[in-house]
Amino acid sequence: MKRFVSFAALAAAALAQFEATDFNVTEALLDNGIDCNSLKVLFGDDQVETRSETAYSSWLNSLWSGQQRLIAPECVFKPEKPLDISTAILIARLTECPFAAKSGGHSSVPGGSNIAGGISISFVEKMNAISVSSDKKTVSFQPGNTWLNIYTRAAKDGLAVNGGRVASVGVGGLLLGGGISYTGGINGMSCDNIISYELVTASGLVINVDQNKYADLYWALRGGGNNFGIVTKFTVEAFPLGPTMWGGMRTYTQGAFSALIDAYYNLGMNAPQDGKAHQILSFSFRAPNVQLANVELEYAEPNANASILAEYNAIGGALRDQTAVRSLAELTTLLDGPASGTGLRQGFWTWTMKLDKEMATVAKDIFFEEVTSISDAADLVPAFSLQVLSTPILEKTAKRGGNALGLTAADGPLINALVALKWSNPADDTRMWRFAQKVKDRSFAAATAKGKAHPYVYMNYASPWQDPVASYGSTNKARLISISKKYDPTSVFERLQPGYFKLTRAAYSGSP
Ligand SMILES: Cc1cc2nc3c(=O)[nH]c(=O)nc-3n(C[C@H](O)[C@H](O)[C@H](O)COP(=O)(O)OP(=O)(O)OC[C@H]3O[C@@H](n4cnc5c(N)ncnc54)[C@H](O)[C@@H]3O)c2cc1C
Ligand SMILES: *[C@@H]1O[C@H](CO)[C@@H](O)[C@H](O)[C@H]1NC(C)=O
Ligand SMILES: *[C@@H]1O[C@H](CO)[C@@H](O)[C@H](O)[C@H]1NC(C)=O
């Protein structure tokens, strides 16, 4: 029904009542042409970018993955406050318009933080406040922040938080999926250090969630991803750090590989002795046959000679050594260089095994064996990295009533394995993803045969075809689903925000 009806038509209908008893506001608004684009009418040009605007194109280029940059949303919405997000969610529900939310935009899942033909909500422009509490025990921040912003601000008060290791990564995705941090050996995963969330729910309510208020949601948000609402503020534990610490990357050739794996294993096993040390051991390949190892080492004090790092420090012959005493902010900036790969296509695939020298070696060998099959791909940057979910990290998953990840200290210590690929040609997409899957499948099969496999899939490193929530175990998955039914009974965040890991499924169905 059109809203502009003539008096004659109304009279002709001989209405008993001017407004029908079954008048439907929703239908009337839809008839008036309310749709995704109506955000522009409500919020104005400054908060809504549409396809013809340069701010729309530059927003696309702020996404990390090349595939995400090619997704065309109907509009990019830049909320200023939680109520704006509430309105956007309600408009999305009214018009059945799909939406996505972007914090730092570093999801490796195409469609994880940008949605074709829908509303892509972007926090970076107008929701990037940070504050340190007067007692200096907590830092609160909105989701438009990167870790560099947070560390730079916290350092002014001699503080740090347990966040990401790369400057330009966002706070939103990392904190909702878990979070592996330089200081994880002291504090655990990033999500276990969150004290409260300000959350916009499916019905557009703005609530504060902590261990006492909405305790079930508090548990679910620690690992449940984007399935429970849009977080508009995180309040996290702060701790004194700095002004400097020690760290950086060292690069080695093949001759050092076995010594590096020994040092990786021993540091992982010894983590309970000194949680200040951190490591990422990665392997990379360049055609025709250059095999390199990069080890990223940190110590949460300005000490280059911590005894727990002595085994690593004794490995000579580095091609390059960037380790030095520097601030946390500087370290994250240093690591951003090799990690960024601006504009390239990106792919992640992850799995988990018991911490074991043989498993680390077998997986590394499988990576190098298989990589020759894709080495002709244009602009290929293939990497395989080994991290440790150490006993101290796993113990802290029990903090504040536990989290949704399904990990316990008895599971560990664990290897977190990640294949990370960059390439440029869309025609290579399928074989890139299949390569990553094959390295995972073969390594996981080898681990399974030795009783060293572990089901956990880290959401923040998962490929679109992996199902992290299922990996949390059937009890946790069922609990997450029942919490979702309570706060989001019509599954708004599953139906209308479809592009990421959901409670009942992977981001994509099938396999690449
Ligand atoms: C270069 C690089 C370095 C990395 N380093 C680390 C690291 O040190 N430690 C680690 O654990 N992981 C790391 N990761 C993985 C990282 O945790 C994930 O890529 C994560 O998703 C990035 O968060 P983001 O906010 O930048 O991503 P986005 O793409 O913005 O968001 C990812 C997902 O989270 C959702 N989301 C974001 N904000 C909100 C919100 N406020 N409310 C509800 N949902 C939201 C989005 O909708 C999307 O589905 C790294 C990744 C890259 C590419
Ligand atoms: C109002 O209209 C909408 C859209 O057609 C419909 O989904 C809804 O069920 C209607 N509400 C009532 C109370 O009839
Ligand atoms: C670490 O030890 C080396 C020698 O073993 C010494 O040259 C260096 O100054 C020490 N560095 C720090 C920061 O203590």
Coordinates of C-alpha atoms and ligand atoms in Angstrom, one line a residue:
M1 CA 0.0 0.0 0.0
K2 CA 1.4 3.4 -0.9
R3 CA 1.3 6.1 1.8
F4 CA 0.1 8.9 -0.4
V5 CA -3.5 7.9 -0.9
S6 CA -6.1 10.4 -1.9
F7 CA -8.9 11.5 0.3
A8 CA -11.3 10.2 -2.3
A9 CA -9.7 6.8 -2.1
L10 CA -10.1 6.7 1.6
A11 CA -13.6 8.0 1.5
A12 CA -14.4 5.4 -1.2
A13 CA -13.1 2.7 1.1
A14 CA -15.7 4.0 3.6
L15 CA -13.3 3.3 6.4
A16 CA -14.9 2.7 9.7
Q17 CA -11.6 3.7 11.3
F18 CA -9.0 5.9 9.9
E19 CA -6.3 3.5 11.0
A20 CA -7.0 -0.2 10.5
T21 CA -7.1 -2.3 13.7
D22 CA -4.4 -4.5 12.1
F23 CA -2.2 -1.6 11.0
N24 CA 1.3 -2.9 10.6
V25 CA 4.0 -0.3 11.2
T26 CA 6.7 -2.5 9.7
E27 CA 4.8 -2.8 6.5
A28 CA 4.1 0.9 6.4
L29 CA 7.8 1.7 6.8
L30 CA 8.9 -0.8 4.2
D31 CA 6.2 0.8 1.9
N32 CA 7.7 4.1 2.5
G33 CA 11.0 2.8 1.1
I34 CA 12.9 2.3 4.3
D35 CA 15.8 0.0 3.4
C36 CA 19.6 -0.3 4.1
N37 CA 20.1 3.1 2.5
S38 CA 17.8 4.8 4.9
L39 CA 20.8 5.0 7.3
K40 CA 22.0 7.9 5.1
V41 CA 18.7 9.7 5.8
L42 CA 18.9 9.1 9.5
F43 CA 22.6 9.7 10.1
G44 CA 23.7 11.9 7.3
D45 CA 26.5 11.8 4.8
D46 CA 29.3 12.0 7.3
Q47 CA 28.3 8.6 8.9
V48 CA 27.3 6.7 5.8
E49 CA 29.4 6.0 2.7
T50 CA 27.8 4.7 -0.4
R51 CA 29.3 3.2 -3.6
S52 CA 30.0 6.4 -5.5
E53 CA 32.0 8.1 -2.7
T54 CA 35.7 8.1 -2.4
A55 CA 35.5 7.4 1.4
Y56 CA 33.8 4.1 0.4
S57 CA 36.7 3.0 -1.8
S58 CA 39.3 4.1 0.7
W59 CA 37.4 2.2 3.4
L60 CA 37.6 -1.0 1.3
N61 CA 41.4 -0.6 1.1
S62 CA 41.6 -0.5 4.9
L63 CA 40.8 -4.2 5.0
W64 CA 43.8 -6.5 5.4
S65 CA 42.8 -9.3 3.0
G66 CA 42.7 -8.6 -0.7
Q67 CA 39.6 -10.8 -1.0
Q68 CA 37.7 -8.7 1.5
R69 CA 38.6 -5.5 -0.4
L70 CA 36.6 -6.8 -3.4
I71 CA 33.3 -7.3 -1.5
A72 CA 30.9 -4.4 -2.2
P73 CA 28.7 -3.5 0.7
E74 CA 25.5 -1.4 0.1
C75 CA 27.0 1.1 2.5
V76 CA 29.7 1.6 5.1
F77 CA 28.1 2.8 8.4
K78 CA 30.3 4.7 10.8
P79 CA 28.5 4.8 14.2
E80 CA 29.4 7.4 16.8
K81 CA 27.8 5.7 19.8
P82 CA 26.2 2.5 20.9
L83 CA 22.7 3.8 20.2
D84 CA 23.7 4.3 16.5
I85 CA 24.6 0.6 16.4
S86 CA 21.3 -0.3 18.1
T87 CA 19.4 1.7 15.3
A88 CA 21.5 0.0 12.6
I89 CA 20.7 -3.5 13.9
L90 CA 17.0 -2.7 14.2
I91 CA 16.9 -1.3 10.6
A92 CA 18.8 -4.4 9.5
R93 CA 16.1 -6.5 11.2
L94 CA 13.2 -4.4 9.8
T95 CA 14.5 -4.6 6.3
E96 CA 16.1 -8.1 6.5
C97 CA 19.3 -6.4 5.4
P98 CA 22.5 -8.4 6.1
F99 CA 25.4 -6.7 8.0
A100 CA 29.0 -7.2 9.0
A101 CA 31.2 -5.4 11.6
K102 CA 34.8 -4.4 11.2
S103 CA 37.2 -3.5 13.9
G104 CA 40.8 -3.7 12.7
G105 CA 39.7 -5.5 9.5
H106 CA 42.4 -8.2 9.9
S107 CA 40.1 -11.2 9.5
S108 CA 41.5 -13.7 6.9
V109 CA 38.0 -14.8 6.2
P110 CA 36.6 -13.2 3.0
G111 CA 33.3 -11.8 4.2
G112 CA 34.4 -11.9 7.9
S113 CA 34.1 -8.2 8.3
N114 CA 32.6 -6.9 5.1
I115 CA 29.3 -7.9 3.5
A116 CA 28.2 -7.8 -0.1
G117 CA 25.0 -5.8 -0.6
G118 CA 24.6 -5.1 3.1
I119 CA 25.6 -2.7 5.9
S120 CA 29.3 -2.9 6.8
I121 CA 29.7 -1.3 10.3
S122 CA 33.1 0.4 10.8
F123 CA 34.2 1.5 14.2
V124 CA 37.6 3.0 13.4
E125 CA 36.4 6.4 12.3
K126 CA 34.2 7.5 15.2
M127 CA 34.4 4.9 18.0
N128 CA 38.0 4.8 19.0
A129 CA 38.1 6.2 22.6
I130 CA 40.6 4.8 25.1
S131 CA 40.7 5.6 28.8
V132 CA 42.9 4.4 31.7
S133 CA 41.1 4.0 35.0
S134 CA 42.2 6.4 37.8
D135 CA 43.5 3.5 39.9
K136 CA 45.5 2.3 36.8
K137 CA 44.1 -1.2 37.1
T138 CA 42.1 -1.2 33.9
V139 CA 42.0 0.2 30.4
S140 CA 38.7 0.7 28.5
F141 CA 38.5 1.1 24.8
Q142 CA 36.1 1.2 21.9
P143 CA 36.4 -1.3 19.0
G144 CA 37.7 1.2 16.5
N145 CA 41.2 0.8 18.0
T146 CA 44.3 -1.1 16.9
W147 CA 46.7 -2.6 19.4
L148 CA 49.2 0.1 18.6
N149 CA 46.7 2.8 19.8
I150 CA 46.1 0.9 23.0
Y151 CA 49.8 0.2 23.8
T152 CA 50.8 3.8 23.0
R153 CA 48.1 5.2 25.3
A154 CA 48.7 2.6 28.1
A155 CA 52.4 3.3 28.0
K156 CA 51.8 6.9 29.0
D157 CA 50.8 5.5 32.4
G158 CA 53.5 2.9 32.5
L159 CA 51.0 0.2 31.7
A160 CA 50.2 -2.5 29.1
V161 CA 47.4 -4.9 28.4
N162 CA 47.5 -8.5 27.2
G163 CA 46.7 -7.9 23.5
G164 CA 47.8 -8.6 20.0
R165 CA 51.4 -8.6 18.7
V166 CA 51.0 -6.6 15.5
A167 CA 50.4 -2.9 15.5
S168 CA 47.5 -2.6 12.9
V169 CA 45.5 -5.6 14.1
G170 CA 42.1 -4.6 15.7
V171 CA 41.0 -5.2 19.2
G172 CA 37.5 -6.5 18.3
G173 CA 38.2 -9.7 16.4
L174 CA 41.2 -10.7 18.4
L175 CA 39.5 -10.3 21.8
L176 CA 36.3 -12.2 20.7
G177 CA 38.2 -15.2 19.3
G178 CA 40.8 -15.6 22.1
G179 CA 44.1 -13.7 21.7
I180 CA 47.7 -14.9 21.8
S181 CA 49.8 -12.2 23.4
Y182 CA 53.5 -11.5 24.1
T183 CA 52.6 -11.5 27.8
G184 CA 50.4 -14.6 27.6
G185 CA 52.8 -16.6 29.8
I186 CA 52.0 -14.1 32.6
N187 CA 48.3 -13.3 31.9
G188 CA 46.9 -16.1 29.6
M189 CA 44.9 -15.5 26.5
S190 CA 43.7 -11.9 25.8
C191 CA 40.0 -12.8 26.3
D192 CA 40.7 -14.1 29.8
N193 CA 41.8 -10.6 30.9
I194 CA 38.5 -8.8 29.9
I195 CA 36.7 -7.5 32.9
S196 CA 33.6 -6.2 31.2
Y197 CA 31.9 -5.6 27.8
E198 CA 29.5 -3.0 26.7
L199 CA 27.3 -4.9 24.2
V200 CA 24.5 -4.0 21.8
T201 CA 22.2 -7.0 21.6
A202 CA 19.9 -8.3 18.8
S203 CA 17.0 -6.3 20.2
G204 CA 19.1 -3.1 20.2
L205 CA 19.6 -3.0 24.0
V206 CA 22.9 -1.6 25.3
I207 CA 24.0 -3.7 28.3
N208 CA 27.1 -4.1 30.5
V209 CA 28.3 -7.6 30.7
D210 CA 30.6 -8.9 33.4
Q211 CA 31.2 -11.9 35.6
N212 CA 28.2 -11.0 37.8
K213 CA 25.8 -9.3 35.3
Y214 CA 24.8 -11.6 32.4
A215 CA 27.4 -14.1 33.6
D216 CA 26.3 -16.5 30.8
L217 CA 27.0 -13.9 28.1
Y218 CA 30.3 -13.0 29.8
W219 CA 31.4 -16.7 29.4
A220 CA 30.1 -16.8 25.8
L221 CA 31.8 -13.7 24.7
R222 CA 35.2 -15.2 25.6
G223 CA 35.6 -17.2 22.4
G224 CA 32.1 -17.0 20.9
G225 CA 33.2 -14.5 18.2
N226 CA 30.6 -12.1 16.7
N227 CA 27.6 -14.4 17.6
F228 CA 26.2 -12.5 20.6
G229 CA 26.1 -8.9 19.8
I230 CA 28.3 -5.9 18.8
V231 CA 30.8 -5.0 21.5
T232 CA 31.0 -1.2 21.8
K233 CA 33.5 -1.1 24.7
F234 CA 36.0 -3.5 26.2
T235 CA 37.4 -3.0 29.8
V236 CA 40.5 -5.1 30.3
E237 CA 43.0 -5.7 33.1
A238 CA 46.2 -3.5 32.9
F239 CA 49.6 -4.3 34.4
P240 CA 52.8 -2.3 34.7
L241 CA 55.3 -2.7 31.8
G242 CA 58.2 -0.9 30.3
P243 CA 59.0 1.7 29.2
T244 CA 61.0 -1.0 27.4
M245 CA 61.2 -4.7 26.9
W246 CA 63.3 -6.9 24.7
G247 CA 62.5 -8.6 21.4
G248 CA 62.5 -8.9 17.7
M249 CA 63.1 -11.3 14.9
R250 CA 66.1 -13.5 13.9
T251 CA 66.3 -15.2 10.6
Y252 CA 68.2 -18.5 10.0
T253 CA 69.0 -20.9 7.2
Q254 CA 68.3 -24.7 7.1
G255 CA 71.4 -25.6 9.2
A256 CA 69.8 -24.1 12.3
F257 CA 66.3 -25.7 11.9
S258 CA 66.8 -28.6 14.3
A259 CA 68.4 -26.5 17.0
L260 CA 65.5 -24.0 16.6
I261 CA 62.9 -26.7 17.0
D262 CA 64.7 -28.0 20.1
A263 CA 64.8 -24.5 21.6
Y264 CA 61.1 -24.0 20.6
Y265 CA 60.1 -27.2 22.4
N266 CA 62.2 -26.5 25.5
L267 CA 61.0 -22.9 25.9
G268 CA 57.4 -24.2 25.5
M269 CA 57.9 -26.8 28.2
N270 CA 59.8 -24.4 30.5
A271 CA 57.1 -21.7 30.3
P272 CA 56.0 -22.3 33.9
Q273 CA 59.4 -21.2 35.1
D274 CA 59.3 -17.8 33.6
G275 CA 56.2 -16.5 31.8
K276 CA 57.9 -13.3 30.6
A277 CA 59.4 -15.1 27.5
H278 CA 57.5 -15.4 24.3
Q279 CA 58.2 -17.0 20.9
I280 CA 56.8 -17.6 17.4
L281 CA 58.9 -20.0 15.2
S282 CA 58.0 -19.7 11.5
F283 CA 59.3 -21.3 8.4
S284 CA 59.2 -19.6 5.0
F285 CA 60.0 -20.5 1.4
R286 CA 61.1 -18.7 -1.6
A287 CA 61.4 -20.3 -5.1
P288 CA 63.3 -22.1 -6.4
N289 CA 64.4 -23.6 -3.1
V290 CA 65.2 -21.1 -0.3
Q291 CA 64.1 -22.4 3.1
L292 CA 64.3 -20.0 6.0
A293 CA 63.3 -19.9 9.6
N294 CA 62.2 -16.7 11.4
V295 CA 62.0 -16.7 15.2
E296 CA 60.2 -13.9 16.9
L297 CA 61.4 -13.7 20.5
E298 CA 60.3 -11.4 23.3
Y299 CA 61.0 -10.9 27.0
A300 CA 58.8 -8.6 29.1
E301 CA 61.7 -6.8 30.6
P302 CA 64.6 -5.0 29.0
N303 CA 66.8 -8.0 29.4
A304 CA 68.5 -9.6 26.4
N305 CA 70.0 -12.4 28.5
A306 CA 67.1 -14.0 30.4
S307 CA 68.2 -17.5 31.3
I308 CA 65.0 -19.0 29.9
L309 CA 66.1 -17.7 26.4
A310 CA 69.7 -19.0 26.7
E311 CA 69.2 -21.9 24.4
Y312 CA 67.8 -19.7 21.7
N313 CA 70.5 -17.1 22.3
A314 CA 73.2 -19.7 21.8
I315 CA 72.1 -20.5 18.3
G316 CA 74.6 -18.7 16.2
G317 CA 74.8 -17.8 12.5
A318 CA 71.6 -15.7 12.1
L319 CA 71.3 -14.2 8.7
R320 CA 69.7 -11.2 10.3
D321 CA 69.0 -10.3 14.0
Q322 CA 66.6 -7.5 14.8
T323 CA 66.3 -8.2 18.5
A324 CA 66.9 -5.2 20.7
V325 CA 65.6 -3.4 23.8
R326 CA 62.5 -1.4 22.7
S327 CA 59.0 -0.5 23.7
L328 CA 56.0 -2.8 23.2
A329 CA 54.5 -0.3 20.7
E330 CA 57.8 -0.4 18.7
L331 CA 57.9 -4.2 18.7
T332 CA 54.3 -4.4 17.3
T333 CA 55.3 -1.9 14.6
L334 CA 58.4 -4.0 13.7
L335 CA 56.3 -7.1 13.3
D336 CA 53.7 -5.3 11.1
G337 CA 56.1 -5.0 8.2
P338 CA 56.4 -8.6 7.1
A339 CA 52.8 -9.3 8.3
S340 CA 51.0 -6.7 6.3
G341 CA 51.3 -7.6 2.6
T342 CA 48.9 -4.8 1.6
G343 CA 46.5 -5.7 -1.1
L344 CA 47.5 -9.3 -1.4
R345 CA 45.1 -12.2 -1.2
Q346 CA 45.4 -13.9 2.2
G347 CA 44.7 -17.4 3.5
F348 CA 45.0 -19.0 7.0
W349 CA 44.6 -22.6 8.1
T350 CA 45.2 -23.8 11.6
W351 CA 45.3 -26.9 13.9
T352 CA 46.5 -28.0 17.3
M353 CA 48.8 -30.8 18.5
K354 CA 50.5 -31.7 21.7
L355 CA 53.8 -29.9 22.2
D356 CA 56.2 -32.4 20.7
K357 CA 59.5 -32.1 18.9
E358 CA 58.7 -34.8 16.4
M359 CA 55.3 -33.3 15.5
A360 CA 56.8 -29.9 15.0
T361 CA 59.5 -31.4 12.7
V362 CA 57.1 -33.5 10.8
A363 CA 54.7 -30.6 10.2
K364 CA 57.6 -28.4 9.1
D365 CA 58.8 -31.1 6.7
I366 CA 55.3 -31.6 5.2
F367 CA 55.0 -27.8 4.7
F368 CA 58.3 -27.7 2.7
E369 CA 57.4 -30.9 0.7
E370 CA 54.0 -29.6 -0.3
V371 CA 55.0 -25.9 -0.9
T372 CA 56.9 -26.7 -4.1
S373 CA 53.6 -27.6 -5.7
I374 CA 52.4 -23.9 -5.5
S375 CA 55.8 -22.2 -5.7
D376 CA 55.0 -20.8 -9.2
A377 CA 52.1 -18.7 -8.0
A378 CA 52.5 -15.0 -8.5
D379 CA 53.7 -13.0 -5.5
L380 CA 53.5 -16.1 -3.2
V381 CA 54.5 -15.6 0.4
P382 CA 54.1 -18.9 2.2
A383 CA 54.7 -19.4 5.9
F384 CA 54.2 -22.0 8.5
S385 CA 54.4 -21.0 12.1
L386 CA 54.6 -22.8 15.4
Q387 CA 53.4 -21.2 18.6
V388 CA 52.8 -22.7 22.1
L389 CA 49.6 -22.7 24.2
S390 CA 51.7 -23.3 27.2
T391 CA 50.6 -24.7 30.6
P392 CA 50.5 -21.1 32.1
I393 CA 48.3 -19.9 29.2
L394 CA 45.9 -22.8 29.5
E395 CA 45.7 -22.6 33.3
K396 CA 44.4 -19.0 32.9
T397 CA 41.5 -20.1 30.7
A398 CA 39.8 -20.9 34.0
K399 CA 40.0 -17.3 35.2
R400 CA 36.7 -15.6 36.1
G401 CA 34.5 -18.6 35.6
G402 CA 36.2 -20.0 32.6
N403 CA 35.7 -19.3 28.9
A404 CA 34.0 -21.0 25.9
L405 CA 37.2 -22.3 24.2
G406 CA 37.0 -25.8 25.8
L407 CA 40.7 -25.8 26.8
T408 CA 42.1 -26.9 30.1
A409 CA 45.6 -27.0 31.6
A410 CA 45.4 -30.8 31.4
D411 CA 45.3 -30.6 27.6
G412 CA 48.6 -28.9 27.3
P413 CA 51.1 -27.7 26.5
L414 CA 49.9 -27.5 22.9
I415 CA 51.3 -26.5 19.5
N416 CA 49.3 -23.9 17.7
A417 CA 50.1 -24.5 14.0
L418 CA 49.3 -22.0 11.3
V419 CA 49.8 -22.0 7.5
A420 CA 49.6 -18.4 6.3
L421 CA 49.7 -17.6 2.6
K422 CA 49.8 -14.5 0.6
W423 CA 49.3 -14.5 -3.2
S424 CA 48.0 -12.1 -5.9
N425 CA 46.1 -14.0 -8.6
P426 CA 42.4 -14.9 -8.0
A427 CA 42.9 -17.9 -10.3
D428 CA 45.2 -19.4 -7.7
D429 CA 42.7 -19.2 -4.9
T430 CA 41.5 -22.8 -4.9
R431 CA 44.9 -24.3 -5.1
M432 CA 46.2 -22.1 -2.3
W433 CA 43.5 -23.1 0.1
R434 CA 43.8 -26.7 -0.9
F435 CA 47.6 -26.6 -0.3
A436 CA 47.0 -25.2 3.2
Q437 CA 44.3 -27.8 3.9
K438 CA 46.7 -30.6 2.7
V439 CA 49.5 -29.5 5.0
K440 CA 47.0 -29.5 7.9
D441 CA 45.4 -32.8 6.9
R442 CA 48.8 -34.6 6.6
S443 CA 50.2 -33.1 9.7
F444 CA 47.1 -33.8 11.7
A445 CA 47.0 -37.4 10.5
A446 CA 50.6 -37.9 11.5
A447 CA 49.8 -36.4 15.0
T448 CA 46.6 -38.6 15.3
A449 CA 48.7 -41.7 14.5
K450 CA 50.9 -40.9 17.5
G451 CA 48.2 -39.8 19.8
K452 CA 49.4 -36.2 19.6
A453 CA 46.4 -34.5 17.9
H454 CA 44.2 -32.1 19.7
P455 CA 40.7 -31.0 18.3
Y456 CA 41.0 -27.3 19.1
V457 CA 40.7 -24.9 16.2
Y458 CA 41.8 -21.3 17.0
M459 CA 39.0 -19.0 15.6
N460 CA 41.4 -16.2 14.8
Y461 CA 43.5 -18.4 12.6
A462 CA 40.9 -20.6 11.1
S463 CA 40.2 -21.0 7.4
P464 CA 36.6 -20.3 6.3
W465 CA 35.9 -24.0 6.1
Q466 CA 37.0 -24.9 9.6
D467 CA 34.5 -24.9 12.5
P468 CA 36.0 -23.4 15.6
V469 CA 32.9 -23.5 17.8
A470 CA 32.4 -27.3 17.1
S471 CA 36.1 -27.7 18.2
Y472 CA 35.2 -26.3 21.7
G473 CA 33.4 -29.6 22.4
S474 CA 29.8 -30.6 22.2
T475 CA 29.0 -29.3 25.8
N476 CA 30.3 -25.9 25.2
K477 CA 28.7 -25.7 21.7
A478 CA 25.3 -26.6 23.2
R479 CA 25.8 -24.0 26.0
L480 CA 26.7 -21.3 23.5
I481 CA 23.6 -22.1 21.4
S482 CA 21.3 -22.0 24.4
I483 CA 22.8 -18.6 25.5
S484 CA 22.2 -17.3 22.0
K485 CA 18.6 -18.5 22.1
K486 CA 18.1 -16.5 25.3
Y487 CA 19.6 -13.2 24.1
D488 CA 19.0 -13.5 20.4
P489 CA 15.9 -15.7 20.0
T490 CA 15.5 -15.0 16.2
S491 CA 19.2 -15.7 15.5
V492 CA 19.9 -12.2 14.2
F493 CA 23.6 -12.6 14.5
E494 CA 23.5 -15.9 12.7
R495 CA 21.0 -15.0 9.9
L496 CA 21.7 -11.4 9.2
Q497 CA 25.5 -11.4 10.0
P498 CA 26.4 -14.6 8.1
G499 CA 29.9 -14.0 7.1
Y500 CA 32.1 -15.4 9.9
F501 CA 32.3 -18.5 12.2
K502 CA 28.8 -19.3 13.5
L503 CA 27.7 -21.3 16.4
T504 CA 26.3 -24.1 14.2
R505 CA 28.7 -24.0 11.3
A506 CA 31.9 -22.9 9.6
A507 CA 32.0 -19.6 7.7
Y508 CA 31.8 -21.6 4.4
S509 CA 30.3 -25.0 3.8
G510 CA 32.1 -27.9 2.2
S511 CA 35.8 -27.6 1.4
P512 CA 37.8 -25.4 -1.0
Ligands
LIG1 C1 49.0 -9.5 10.6 C2 48.2 -10.2 11.6 C3 48.7 -10.4 12.9 C4 48.0 -11.1 13.9 N1 48.5 -11.2 15.1 C5 47.8 -11.9 16.1 C6 48.3 -12.0 17.4 O1 49.3 -11.5 17.8 N2 47.5 -12.7 18.3 C7 46.4 -13.3 17.9 O2 45.7 -14.0 18.8 N3 45.9 -13.2 16.7 C8 46.6 -12.5 15.7 N4 46.0 -12.4 14.5 C9 44.7 -13.0 14.2 C10 43.7 -11.9 14.6 O3 43.3 -12.2 15.9 C11 42.4 -12.1 13.7 O4 42.7 -11.8 12.4 C12 41.3 -11.1 14.2 O5 40.1 -11.5 13.6 C13 41.7 -9.7 13.9 O6 40.8 -8.8 14.5 P1 40.3 -7.5 13.8 O7 39.4 -6.8 14.7 O8 41.5 -6.8 13.2 O9 39.5 -8.2 12.6 P2 38.1 -7.8 11.9 O10 38.2 -8.3 10.5 O11 37.7 -6.4 12.1 O12 37.0 -8.6 12.8 C14 37.1 -10.1 12.8 C15 35.7 -10.6 13.3 O13 35.4 -10.1 14.5 C16 34.1 -9.4 14.5 N5 34.2 -8.2 15.3 C17 35.1 -7.3 15.3 N6 34.8 -6.3 16.2 C18 33.7 -6.6 16.7 C19 32.9 -6.1 17.7 N7 33.2 -4.9 18.3 N8 31.7 -6.7 18.1 C20 31.4 -7.9 17.5 N9 32.1 -8.5 16.6 C21 33.3 -7.9 16.2 C22 34.0 -9.0 13.0 O14 32.6 -8.9 12.7 C23 34.6 -10.2 12.3 O15 33.7 -11.2 12.2 C24 46.7 -11.7 13.5 C25 46.3 -11.5 12.2 C26 47.0 -10.8 11.3 C27 46.4 -10.7 9.9
LIG2 C1 3.9 -6.9 9.9 O1 4.5 -7.0 8.6 C2 5.8 -7.7 8.6 C3 6.4 -7.6 7.2 O2 5.5 -8.0 6.2 C4 5.5 -9.1 9.0 O3 6.7 -9.9 9.0 C5 4.8 -9.1 10.4 O4 4.5 -10.4 10.7 C6 3.6 -8.3 10.4 N1 3.2 -8.1 11.8 C7 1.9 -8.5 12.2 C8 1.6 -8.3 13.6 O5 1.1 -8.9 11.4
LIG3 C1 73.9 -9.8 27.3 O1 75.0 -10.5 27.4 C2 76.0 -10.2 26.4 C3 77.2 -11.1 26.5 O2 76.8 -12.4 26.8 C4 76.4 -8.7 26.6 O3 77.3 -8.3 25.6 C5 75.2 -7.9 26.6 O4 75.6 -6.5 27.0 C6 74.1 -8.3 27.6 N1 73.0 -7.5 27.3 C7 72.2 -7.1 28.3 C8 71.1 -6.2 27.8 O5 72.3 -7.3 29.4

